[in-house]
mmCIF file of C-alpha atoms and ligand atoms in Angstrom:
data_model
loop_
_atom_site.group_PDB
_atom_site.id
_atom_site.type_symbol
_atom_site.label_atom_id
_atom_site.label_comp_id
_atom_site.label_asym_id
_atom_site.label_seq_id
_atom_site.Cartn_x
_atom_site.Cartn_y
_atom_site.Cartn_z
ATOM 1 C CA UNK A 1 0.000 0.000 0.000
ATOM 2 C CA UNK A 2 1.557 3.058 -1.207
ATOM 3 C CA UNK A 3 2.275 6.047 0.841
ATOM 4 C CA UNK A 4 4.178 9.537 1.216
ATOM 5 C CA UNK A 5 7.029 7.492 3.564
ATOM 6 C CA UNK A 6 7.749 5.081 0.728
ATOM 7 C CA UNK A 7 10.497 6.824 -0.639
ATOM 8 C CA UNK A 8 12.420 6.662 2.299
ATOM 9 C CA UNK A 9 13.195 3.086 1.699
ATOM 10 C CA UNK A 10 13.295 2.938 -1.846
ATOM 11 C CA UNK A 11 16.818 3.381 -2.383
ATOM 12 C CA UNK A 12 17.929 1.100 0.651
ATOM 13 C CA UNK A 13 15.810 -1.524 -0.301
ATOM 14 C CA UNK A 14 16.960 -1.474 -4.385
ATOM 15 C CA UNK A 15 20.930 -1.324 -2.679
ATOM 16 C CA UNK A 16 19.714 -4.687 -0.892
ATOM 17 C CA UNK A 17 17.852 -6.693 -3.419
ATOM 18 C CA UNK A 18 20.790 -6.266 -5.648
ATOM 19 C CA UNK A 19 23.141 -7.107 -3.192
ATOM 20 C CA UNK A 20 20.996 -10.226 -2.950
ATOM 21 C CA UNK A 21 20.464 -10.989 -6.406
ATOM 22 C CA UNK A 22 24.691 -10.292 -6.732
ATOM 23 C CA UNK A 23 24.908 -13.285 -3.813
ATOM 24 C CA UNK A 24 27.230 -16.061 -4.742
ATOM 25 C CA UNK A 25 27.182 -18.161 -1.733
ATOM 26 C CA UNK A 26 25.548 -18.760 1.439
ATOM 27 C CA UNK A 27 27.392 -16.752 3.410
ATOM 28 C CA UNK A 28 26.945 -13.575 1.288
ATOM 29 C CA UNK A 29 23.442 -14.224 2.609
ATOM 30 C CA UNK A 30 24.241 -13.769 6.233
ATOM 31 C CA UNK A 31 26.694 -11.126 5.697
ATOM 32 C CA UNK A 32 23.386 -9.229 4.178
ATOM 33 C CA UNK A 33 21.007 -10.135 6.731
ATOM 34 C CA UNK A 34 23.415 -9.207 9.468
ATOM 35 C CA UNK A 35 24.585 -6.406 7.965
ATOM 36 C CA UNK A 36 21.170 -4.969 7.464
ATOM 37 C CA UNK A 37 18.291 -6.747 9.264
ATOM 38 C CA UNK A 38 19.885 -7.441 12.495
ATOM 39 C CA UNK A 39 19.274 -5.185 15.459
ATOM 40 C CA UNK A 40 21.559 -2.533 14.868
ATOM 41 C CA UNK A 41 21.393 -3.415 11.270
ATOM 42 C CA UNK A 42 21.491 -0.733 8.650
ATOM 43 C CA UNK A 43 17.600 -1.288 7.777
ATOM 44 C CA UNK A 44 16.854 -1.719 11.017
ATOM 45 C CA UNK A 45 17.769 1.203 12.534
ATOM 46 C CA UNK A 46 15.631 3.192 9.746
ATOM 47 C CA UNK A 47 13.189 2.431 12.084
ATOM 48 C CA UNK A 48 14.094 4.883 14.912
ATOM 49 C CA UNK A 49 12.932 7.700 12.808
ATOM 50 C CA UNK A 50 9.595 7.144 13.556
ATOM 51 C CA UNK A 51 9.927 9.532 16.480
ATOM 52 C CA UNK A 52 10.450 12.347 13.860
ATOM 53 C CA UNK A 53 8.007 11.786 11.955
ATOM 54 C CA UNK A 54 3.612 12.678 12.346
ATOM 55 C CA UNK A 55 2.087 10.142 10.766
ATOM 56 C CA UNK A 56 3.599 6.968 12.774
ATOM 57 C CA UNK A 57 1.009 4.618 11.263
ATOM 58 C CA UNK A 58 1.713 5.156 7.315
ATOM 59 C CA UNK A 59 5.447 5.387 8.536
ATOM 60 C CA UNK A 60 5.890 2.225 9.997
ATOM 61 C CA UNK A 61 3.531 0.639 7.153
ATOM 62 C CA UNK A 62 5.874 1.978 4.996
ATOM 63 C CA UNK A 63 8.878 0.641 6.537
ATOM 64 C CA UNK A 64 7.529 -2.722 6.963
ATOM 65 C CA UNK A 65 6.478 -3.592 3.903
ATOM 66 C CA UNK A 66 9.838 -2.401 2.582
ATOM 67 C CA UNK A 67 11.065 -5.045 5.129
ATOM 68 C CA UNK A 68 9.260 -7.861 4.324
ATOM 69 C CA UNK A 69 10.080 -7.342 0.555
ATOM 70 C CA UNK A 70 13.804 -7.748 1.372
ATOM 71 C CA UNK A 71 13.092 -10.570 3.895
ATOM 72 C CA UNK A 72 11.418 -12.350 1.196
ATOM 73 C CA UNK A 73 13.919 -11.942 -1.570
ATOM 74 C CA UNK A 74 16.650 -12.949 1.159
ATOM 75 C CA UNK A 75 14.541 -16.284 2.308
ATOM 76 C CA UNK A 76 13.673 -17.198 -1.408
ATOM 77 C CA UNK A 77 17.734 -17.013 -2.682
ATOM 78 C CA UNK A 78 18.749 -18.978 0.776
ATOM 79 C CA UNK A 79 15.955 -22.057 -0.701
ATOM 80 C CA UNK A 80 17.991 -21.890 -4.127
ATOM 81 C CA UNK A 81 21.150 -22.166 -2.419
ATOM 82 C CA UNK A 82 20.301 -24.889 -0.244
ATOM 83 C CA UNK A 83 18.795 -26.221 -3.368
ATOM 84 C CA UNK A 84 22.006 -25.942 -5.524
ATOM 85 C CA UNK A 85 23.642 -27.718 -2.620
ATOM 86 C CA UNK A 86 21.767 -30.530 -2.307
ATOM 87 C CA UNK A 87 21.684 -31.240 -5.899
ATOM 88 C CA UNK A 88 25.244 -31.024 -6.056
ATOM 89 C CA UNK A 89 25.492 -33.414 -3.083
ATOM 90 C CA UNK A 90 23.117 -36.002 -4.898
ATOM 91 C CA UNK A 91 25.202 -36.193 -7.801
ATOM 92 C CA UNK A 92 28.122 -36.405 -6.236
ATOM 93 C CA UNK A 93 26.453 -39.838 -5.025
ATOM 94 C CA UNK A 94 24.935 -41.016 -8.196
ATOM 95 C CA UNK A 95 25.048 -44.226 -8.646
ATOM 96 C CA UNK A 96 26.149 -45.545 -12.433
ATOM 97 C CA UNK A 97 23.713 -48.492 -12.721
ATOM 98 C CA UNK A 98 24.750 -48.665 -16.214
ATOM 99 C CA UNK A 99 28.076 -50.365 -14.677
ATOM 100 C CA UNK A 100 28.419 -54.083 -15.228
ATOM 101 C CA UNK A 101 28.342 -55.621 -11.197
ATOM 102 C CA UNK A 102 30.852 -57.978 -10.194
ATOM 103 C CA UNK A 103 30.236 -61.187 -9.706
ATOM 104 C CA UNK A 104 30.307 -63.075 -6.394
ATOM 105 C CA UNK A 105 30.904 -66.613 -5.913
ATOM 106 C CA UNK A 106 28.993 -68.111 -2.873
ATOM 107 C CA UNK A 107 30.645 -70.294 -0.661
ATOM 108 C CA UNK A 108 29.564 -73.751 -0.199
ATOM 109 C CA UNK A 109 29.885 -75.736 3.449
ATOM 110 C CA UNK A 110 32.225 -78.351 3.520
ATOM 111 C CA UNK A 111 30.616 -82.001 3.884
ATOM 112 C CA UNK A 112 31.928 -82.469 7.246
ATOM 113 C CA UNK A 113 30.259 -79.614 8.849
ATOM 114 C CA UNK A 114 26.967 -80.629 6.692
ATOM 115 C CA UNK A 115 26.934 -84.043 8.608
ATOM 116 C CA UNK A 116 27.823 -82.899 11.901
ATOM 117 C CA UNK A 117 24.670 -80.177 11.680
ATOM 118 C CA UNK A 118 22.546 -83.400 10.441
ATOM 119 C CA UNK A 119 23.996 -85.336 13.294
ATOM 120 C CA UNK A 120 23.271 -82.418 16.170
ATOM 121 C CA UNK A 121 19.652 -82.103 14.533
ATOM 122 C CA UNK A 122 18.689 -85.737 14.703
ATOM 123 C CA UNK A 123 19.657 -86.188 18.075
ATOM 124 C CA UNK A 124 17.979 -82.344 19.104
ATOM 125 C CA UNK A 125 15.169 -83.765 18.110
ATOM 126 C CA UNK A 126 15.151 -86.570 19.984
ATOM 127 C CA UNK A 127 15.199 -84.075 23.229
ATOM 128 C CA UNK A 128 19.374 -84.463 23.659
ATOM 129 C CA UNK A 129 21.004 -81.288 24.302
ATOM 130 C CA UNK A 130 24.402 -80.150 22.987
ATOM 131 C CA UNK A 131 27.709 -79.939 25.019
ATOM 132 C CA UNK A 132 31.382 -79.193 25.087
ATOM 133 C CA UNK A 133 34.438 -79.826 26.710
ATOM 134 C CA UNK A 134 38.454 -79.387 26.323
ATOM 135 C CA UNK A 135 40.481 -80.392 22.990
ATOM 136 C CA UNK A 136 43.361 -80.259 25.661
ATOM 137 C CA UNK A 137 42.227 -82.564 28.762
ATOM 138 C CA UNK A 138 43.798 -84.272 31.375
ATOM 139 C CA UNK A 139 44.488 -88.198 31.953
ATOM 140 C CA UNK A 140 42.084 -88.247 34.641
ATOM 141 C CA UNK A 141 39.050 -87.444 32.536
ATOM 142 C CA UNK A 142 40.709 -88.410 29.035
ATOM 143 C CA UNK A 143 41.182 -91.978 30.854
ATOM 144 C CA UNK A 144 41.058 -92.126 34.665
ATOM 145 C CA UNK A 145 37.350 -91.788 35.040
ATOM 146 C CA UNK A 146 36.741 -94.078 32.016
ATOM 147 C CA UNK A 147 37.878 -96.950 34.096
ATOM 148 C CA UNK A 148 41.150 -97.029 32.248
ATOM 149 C CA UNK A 149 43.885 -96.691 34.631
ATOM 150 C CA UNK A 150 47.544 -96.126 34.320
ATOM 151 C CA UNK A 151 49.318 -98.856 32.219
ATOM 152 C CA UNK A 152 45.916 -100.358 31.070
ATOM 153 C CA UNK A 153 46.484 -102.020 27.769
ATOM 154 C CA UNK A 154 43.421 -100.037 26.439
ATOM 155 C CA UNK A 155 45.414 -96.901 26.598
ATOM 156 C CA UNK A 156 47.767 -98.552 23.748
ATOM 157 C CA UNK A 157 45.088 -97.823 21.904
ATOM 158 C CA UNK A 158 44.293 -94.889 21.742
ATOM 159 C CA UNK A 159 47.576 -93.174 22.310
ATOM 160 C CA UNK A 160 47.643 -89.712 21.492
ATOM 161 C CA UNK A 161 49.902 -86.493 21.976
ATOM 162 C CA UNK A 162 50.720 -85.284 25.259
ATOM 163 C CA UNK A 163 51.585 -81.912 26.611
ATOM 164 C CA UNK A 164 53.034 -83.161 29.416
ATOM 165 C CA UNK A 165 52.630 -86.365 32.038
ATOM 166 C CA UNK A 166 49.320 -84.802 32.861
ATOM 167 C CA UNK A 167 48.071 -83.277 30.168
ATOM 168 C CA UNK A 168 46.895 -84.668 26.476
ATOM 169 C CA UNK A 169 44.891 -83.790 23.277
ATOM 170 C CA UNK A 170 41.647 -86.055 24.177
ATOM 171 C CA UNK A 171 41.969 -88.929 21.811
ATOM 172 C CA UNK A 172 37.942 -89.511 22.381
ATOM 173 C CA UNK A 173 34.865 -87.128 22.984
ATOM 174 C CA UNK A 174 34.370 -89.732 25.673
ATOM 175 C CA UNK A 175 35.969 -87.806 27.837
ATOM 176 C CA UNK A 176 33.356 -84.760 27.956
ATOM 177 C CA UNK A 177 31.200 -88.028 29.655
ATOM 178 C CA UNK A 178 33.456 -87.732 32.851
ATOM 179 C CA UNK A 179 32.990 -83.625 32.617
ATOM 180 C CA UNK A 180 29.364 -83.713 32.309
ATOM 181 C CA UNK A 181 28.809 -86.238 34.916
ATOM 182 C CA UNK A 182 30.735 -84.384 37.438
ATOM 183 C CA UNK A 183 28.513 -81.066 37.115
ATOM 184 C CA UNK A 184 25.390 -82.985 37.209
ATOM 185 C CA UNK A 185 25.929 -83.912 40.152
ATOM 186 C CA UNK A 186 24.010 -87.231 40.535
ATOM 187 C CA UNK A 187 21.564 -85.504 38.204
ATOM 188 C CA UNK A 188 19.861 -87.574 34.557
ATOM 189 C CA UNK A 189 21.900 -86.332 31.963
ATOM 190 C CA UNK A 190 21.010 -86.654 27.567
ATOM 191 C CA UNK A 191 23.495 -85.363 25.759
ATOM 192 C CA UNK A 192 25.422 -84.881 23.203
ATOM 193 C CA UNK A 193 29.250 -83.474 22.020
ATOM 194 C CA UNK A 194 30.643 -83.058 19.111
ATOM 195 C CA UNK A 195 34.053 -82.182 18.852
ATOM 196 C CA UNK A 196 37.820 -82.622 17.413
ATOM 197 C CA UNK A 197 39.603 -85.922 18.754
ATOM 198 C CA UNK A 198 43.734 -86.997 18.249
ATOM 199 C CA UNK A 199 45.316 -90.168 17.715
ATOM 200 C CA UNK A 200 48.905 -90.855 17.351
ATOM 201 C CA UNK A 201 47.930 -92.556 13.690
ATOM 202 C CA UNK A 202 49.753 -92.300 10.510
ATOM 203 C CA UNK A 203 47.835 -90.843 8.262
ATOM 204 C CA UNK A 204 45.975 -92.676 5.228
ATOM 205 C CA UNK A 205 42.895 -92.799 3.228
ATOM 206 C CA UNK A 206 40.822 -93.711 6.384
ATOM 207 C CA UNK A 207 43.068 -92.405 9.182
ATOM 208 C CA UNK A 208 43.985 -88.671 10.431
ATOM 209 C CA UNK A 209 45.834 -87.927 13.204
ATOM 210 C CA UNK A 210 42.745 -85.396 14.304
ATOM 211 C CA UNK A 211 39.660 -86.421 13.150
ATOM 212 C CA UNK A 212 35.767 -85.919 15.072
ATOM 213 C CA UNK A 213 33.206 -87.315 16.952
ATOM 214 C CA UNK A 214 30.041 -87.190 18.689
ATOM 215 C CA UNK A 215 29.805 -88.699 21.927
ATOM 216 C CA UNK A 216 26.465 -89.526 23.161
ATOM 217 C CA UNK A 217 25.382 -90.202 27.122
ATOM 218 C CA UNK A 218 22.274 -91.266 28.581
ATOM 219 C CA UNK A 219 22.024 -91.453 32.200
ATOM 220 C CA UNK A 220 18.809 -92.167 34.448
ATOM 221 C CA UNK A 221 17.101 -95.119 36.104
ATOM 222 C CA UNK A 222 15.804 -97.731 33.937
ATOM 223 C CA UNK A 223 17.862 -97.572 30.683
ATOM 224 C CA UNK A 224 18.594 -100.538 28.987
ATOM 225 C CA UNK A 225 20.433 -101.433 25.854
ATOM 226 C CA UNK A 226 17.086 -101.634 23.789
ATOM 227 C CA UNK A 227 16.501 -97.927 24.533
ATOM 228 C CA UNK A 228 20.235 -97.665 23.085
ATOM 229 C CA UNK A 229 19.157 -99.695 19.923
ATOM 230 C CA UNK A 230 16.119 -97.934 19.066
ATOM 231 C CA UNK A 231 18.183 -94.664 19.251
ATOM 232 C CA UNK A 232 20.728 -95.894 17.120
ATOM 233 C CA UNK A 233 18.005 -97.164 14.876
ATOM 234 C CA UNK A 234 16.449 -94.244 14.608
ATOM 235 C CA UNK A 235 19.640 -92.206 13.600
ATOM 236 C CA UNK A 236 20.395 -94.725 10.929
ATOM 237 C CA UNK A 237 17.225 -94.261 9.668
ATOM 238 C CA UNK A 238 17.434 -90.752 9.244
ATOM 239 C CA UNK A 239 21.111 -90.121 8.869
ATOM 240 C CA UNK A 240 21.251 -93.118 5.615
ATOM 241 C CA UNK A 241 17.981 -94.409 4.326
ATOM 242 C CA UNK A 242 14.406 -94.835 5.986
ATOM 243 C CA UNK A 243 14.652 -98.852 5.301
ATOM 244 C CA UNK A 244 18.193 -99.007 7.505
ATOM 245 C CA UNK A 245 18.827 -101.360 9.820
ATOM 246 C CA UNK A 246 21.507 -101.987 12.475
ATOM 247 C CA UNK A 247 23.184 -104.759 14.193
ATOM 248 C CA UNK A 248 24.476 -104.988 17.729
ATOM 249 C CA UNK A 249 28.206 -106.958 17.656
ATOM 250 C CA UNK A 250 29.538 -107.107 21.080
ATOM 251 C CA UNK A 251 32.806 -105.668 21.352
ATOM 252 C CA UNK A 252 35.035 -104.288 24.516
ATOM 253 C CA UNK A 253 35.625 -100.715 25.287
ATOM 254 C CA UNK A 254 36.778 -100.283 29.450
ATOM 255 C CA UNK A 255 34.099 -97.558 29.970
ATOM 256 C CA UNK A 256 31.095 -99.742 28.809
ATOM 257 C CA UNK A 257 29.999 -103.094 29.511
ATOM 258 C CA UNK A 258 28.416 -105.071 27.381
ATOM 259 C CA UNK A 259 30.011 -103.021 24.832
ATOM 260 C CA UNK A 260 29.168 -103.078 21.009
ATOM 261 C CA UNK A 261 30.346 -102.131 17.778
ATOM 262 C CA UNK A 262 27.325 -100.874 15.604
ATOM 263 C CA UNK A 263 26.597 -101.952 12.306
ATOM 264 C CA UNK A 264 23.936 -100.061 9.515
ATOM 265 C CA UNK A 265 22.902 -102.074 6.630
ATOM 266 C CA UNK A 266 24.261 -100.939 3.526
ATOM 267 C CA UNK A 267 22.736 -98.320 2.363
ATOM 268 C CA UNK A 268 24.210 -99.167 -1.420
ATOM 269 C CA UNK A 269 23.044 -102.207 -2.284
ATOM 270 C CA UNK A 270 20.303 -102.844 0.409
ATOM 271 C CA UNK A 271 22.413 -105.215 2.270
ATOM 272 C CA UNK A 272 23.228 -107.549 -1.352
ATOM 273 C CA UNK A 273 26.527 -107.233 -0.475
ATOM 274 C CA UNK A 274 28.804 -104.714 -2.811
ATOM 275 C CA UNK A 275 32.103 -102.513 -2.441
ATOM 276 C CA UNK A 276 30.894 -99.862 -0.304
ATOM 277 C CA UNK A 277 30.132 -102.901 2.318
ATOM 278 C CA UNK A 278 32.831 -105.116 0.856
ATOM 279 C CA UNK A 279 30.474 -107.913 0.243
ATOM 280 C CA UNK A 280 29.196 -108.077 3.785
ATOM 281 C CA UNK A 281 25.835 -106.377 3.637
ATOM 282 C CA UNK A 282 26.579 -104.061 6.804
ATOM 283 C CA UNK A 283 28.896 -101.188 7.696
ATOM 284 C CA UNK A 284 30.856 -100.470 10.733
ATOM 285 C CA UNK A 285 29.231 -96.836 11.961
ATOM 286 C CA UNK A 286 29.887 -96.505 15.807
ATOM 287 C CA UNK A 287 30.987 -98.307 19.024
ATOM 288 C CA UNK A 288 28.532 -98.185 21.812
ATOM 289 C CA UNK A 289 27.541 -99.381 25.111
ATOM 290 C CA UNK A 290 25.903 -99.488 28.762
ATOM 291 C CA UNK A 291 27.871 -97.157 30.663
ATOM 292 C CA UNK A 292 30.195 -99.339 32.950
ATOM 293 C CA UNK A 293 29.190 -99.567 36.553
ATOM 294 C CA UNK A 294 32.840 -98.346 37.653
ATOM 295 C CA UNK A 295 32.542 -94.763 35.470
ATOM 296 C CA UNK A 296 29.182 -94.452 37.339
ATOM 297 C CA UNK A 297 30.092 -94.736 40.847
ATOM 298 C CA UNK A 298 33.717 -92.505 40.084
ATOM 299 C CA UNK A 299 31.257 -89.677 38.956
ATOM 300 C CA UNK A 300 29.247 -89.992 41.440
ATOM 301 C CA UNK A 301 26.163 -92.309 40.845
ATOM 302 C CA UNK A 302 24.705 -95.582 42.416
ATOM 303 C CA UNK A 303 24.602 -97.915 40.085
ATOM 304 C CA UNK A 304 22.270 -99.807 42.066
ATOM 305 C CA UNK A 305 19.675 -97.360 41.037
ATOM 306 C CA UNK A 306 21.016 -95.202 37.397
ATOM 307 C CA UNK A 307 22.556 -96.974 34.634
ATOM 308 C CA UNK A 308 22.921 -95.895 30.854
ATOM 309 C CA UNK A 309 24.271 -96.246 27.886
ATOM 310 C CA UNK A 310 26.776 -94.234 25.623
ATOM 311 C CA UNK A 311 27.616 -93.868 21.902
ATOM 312 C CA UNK A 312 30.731 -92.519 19.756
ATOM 313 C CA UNK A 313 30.155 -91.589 16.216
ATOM 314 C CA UNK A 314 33.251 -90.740 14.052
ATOM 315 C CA UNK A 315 31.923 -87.739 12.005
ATOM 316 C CA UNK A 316 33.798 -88.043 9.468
ATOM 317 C CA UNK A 317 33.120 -91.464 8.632
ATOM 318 C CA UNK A 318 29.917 -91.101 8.503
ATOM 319 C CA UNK A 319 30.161 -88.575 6.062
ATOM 320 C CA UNK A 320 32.307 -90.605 3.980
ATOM 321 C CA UNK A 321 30.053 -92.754 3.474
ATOM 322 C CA UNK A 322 27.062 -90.779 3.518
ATOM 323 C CA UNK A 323 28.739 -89.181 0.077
ATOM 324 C CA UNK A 324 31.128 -92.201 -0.995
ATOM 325 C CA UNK A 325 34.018 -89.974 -0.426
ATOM 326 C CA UNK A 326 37.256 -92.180 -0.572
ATOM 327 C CA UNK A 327 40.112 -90.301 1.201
ATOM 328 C CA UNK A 328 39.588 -88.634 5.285
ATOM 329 C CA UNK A 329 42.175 -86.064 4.289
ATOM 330 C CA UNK A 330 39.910 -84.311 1.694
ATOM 331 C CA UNK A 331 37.618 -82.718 4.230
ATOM 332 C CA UNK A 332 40.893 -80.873 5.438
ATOM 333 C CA UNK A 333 42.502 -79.721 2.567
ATOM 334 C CA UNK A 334 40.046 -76.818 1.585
ATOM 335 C CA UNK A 335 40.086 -77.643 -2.138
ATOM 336 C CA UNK A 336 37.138 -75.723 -3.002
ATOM 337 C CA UNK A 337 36.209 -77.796 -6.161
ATOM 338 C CA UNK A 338 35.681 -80.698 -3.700
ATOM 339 C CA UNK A 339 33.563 -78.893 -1.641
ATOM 340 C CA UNK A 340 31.521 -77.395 -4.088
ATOM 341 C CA UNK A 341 30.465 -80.843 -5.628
ATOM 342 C CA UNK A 342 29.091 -82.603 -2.305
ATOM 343 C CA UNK A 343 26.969 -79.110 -2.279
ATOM 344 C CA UNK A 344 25.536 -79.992 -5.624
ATOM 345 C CA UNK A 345 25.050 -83.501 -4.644
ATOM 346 C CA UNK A 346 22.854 -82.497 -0.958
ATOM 347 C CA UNK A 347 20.910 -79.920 -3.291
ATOM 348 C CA UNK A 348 19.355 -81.866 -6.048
HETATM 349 N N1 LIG B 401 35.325 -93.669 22.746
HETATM 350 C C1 LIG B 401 35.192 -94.813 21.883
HETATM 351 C C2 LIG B 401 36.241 -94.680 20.751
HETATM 352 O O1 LIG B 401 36.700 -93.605 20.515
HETATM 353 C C3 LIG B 401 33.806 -94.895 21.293
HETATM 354 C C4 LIG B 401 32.765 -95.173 22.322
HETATM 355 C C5 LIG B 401 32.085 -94.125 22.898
HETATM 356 C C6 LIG B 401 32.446 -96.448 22.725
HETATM 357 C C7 LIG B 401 31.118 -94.350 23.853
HETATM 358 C C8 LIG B 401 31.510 -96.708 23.650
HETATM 359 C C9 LIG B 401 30.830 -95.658 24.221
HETATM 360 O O2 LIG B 401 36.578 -95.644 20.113
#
């Protein structure tokens, strides 16, 4: 609204726009504002002649709108150069999704760890939990609480590498038996533990001086060596084929008595007899047996009242067979092209 005080800004206000228009970065911005809008600013100050003047209304009408011209000019070039900015900033990140990606090669799990996971599943779901103990163990646990004493033949063995007179690389997950009874304290136990093993062995096509098992102990009143065969049975079944069998052959381990050795029938030829089984129908898988009344009453229980029965599984051979691989030291060599091919095999 035009009035006789207009000209009193009219050349100030011109002198700003084209400062602001002239702007070439941010900051010319706020040198402007500050220069002219703040408190004691230039424009500002215009304002202080009121006093002088009679008609205060029209005056400060006058000087207001003059104001809120410059403001506006002043707000809209701070939104370009904020716009500038960020447009600058976005293209600086552009991304050039014309570009050819590289490709990625996606790794593949070796066999072994494929059949342990199977192995820990089957027996999860048959309500067994999963535990560990020491690579690095000492002869009481490693032997001593399995009933095999100093100088027992059994120890010949399994002979293994020692740290010192004490202490030894387990040469059986057995051993994690003897830890798990102590902490129970008297208590059932249903486990499992799978874990890394050592054996002073030369190495071969079936032999490694570090190889793997899973130990298996069942401890409570009332278990008897049929609960141990359907449990086997059941693994077999799931672990080779749902028409496998096993068969019970007694054997002797010091920590078990009766002791067995385990047999599946052969998966390959339905138990016809054939290389895989070399003509015998059945396959050596585990050794097994009722936990021996001595290793119960060292750990603590009456075996008067608790008995049970224990397993060892050697990992690796069952996943030798499980994929007719010929030669233990393949699952340690990281050849990828070796591992990639049992992955094709589980998938299809
Ligand atoms: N520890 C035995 C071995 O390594 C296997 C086994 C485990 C046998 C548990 C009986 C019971 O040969």
């Amino acid at each position: 609204m035009a009035n006789k005080y207009d000209e009193l800004f009219t050349d100030i206000e011109k002198r700003i726009l084209g400062l602001i228009v002239g702007a070439k970065i941010l900051n010319d911005l706020t040198d402007i504002r500050n220069k002219y809008l703040s408190k004691k600013g230039e424009f500002s100050v215009l304002m202080n002649k009121i006093r002088e003047v009679d008609d205060k209304k029209a005056f400060g009408e006058a000087y207001n709108f003059a104001r809120k011209e410059i403001e506006e000019a002043l707000n809209k070039k701070f939104e370009e150069f904020k716009k500038a900015a960020l447009e600058i900033e976005l293209k600086k990140q552009a991304i050039d999704i014309t570009l050819p990606v590289e490709k990625y090669k996606s790794g593949s799990m070796n066999p072994f760890y494929k059949v342990k996971r199977e192995i820990e599943d089957i027996f999860i779901g048959m309500g067994y939990t999963v535990e560990n103990g020491p690579e690095v163990d000492s002869d009481k646990y490693v032997f001593e609480l399995l009933n095999i004493p100093k100088d027992h033949p059994a120890r010949d063995m399994q002979d293994t590498l020692y740290i010192d007179d004490n202490l030894l690389l387990r040469s059986h997950t057995s051993s994690v038996q003897a830890h798990v009874m102590e902490n129970a304290k008297g208590k059932p136990i249903k486990i499992i533990c799978p874990g890394k093993t050592f054996r002073r062995d030369d190495d071969d096509m079936t032999h490694s001086h570090q190889f793997a098992q899973v130990e298996g102990l069942v401890i409570d009143k009332n278990i008897n060596l049929g609960n141990l065969k359907a449990t086997l049975e059941l693994f077999a079944k799931k672990m080779f084929s749902k028409d496998s069998k096993i068969r019970f052959r007694s054997s002797y381990f010091p920590f078990t008595e009766p002791s067995v050795e385990v047999d599946v029938s052969c998966f390959n030829c339905k138990g016809k007899g054939c290389s895989v089984c070399k003509g015998s129908g059945w396959i050596e898988i585990l050794g097994a047996g009722m936990v021996h009344p001595n290793v119960l009453k060292m750990s603590g229980y009456d075996p008067e009242v608790y008995s049970g029965y224990a397993f060892g599984i050697g990992i690796e051979r069952v996943a030798m067979l499980r994929y007719g691989i010929d030669d233990i030291r393949r699952f340690y060599q990281s050849d990828i092209r070796f591992i990639e091919e049992f992955n094709k095999k589980v998938e299809d």
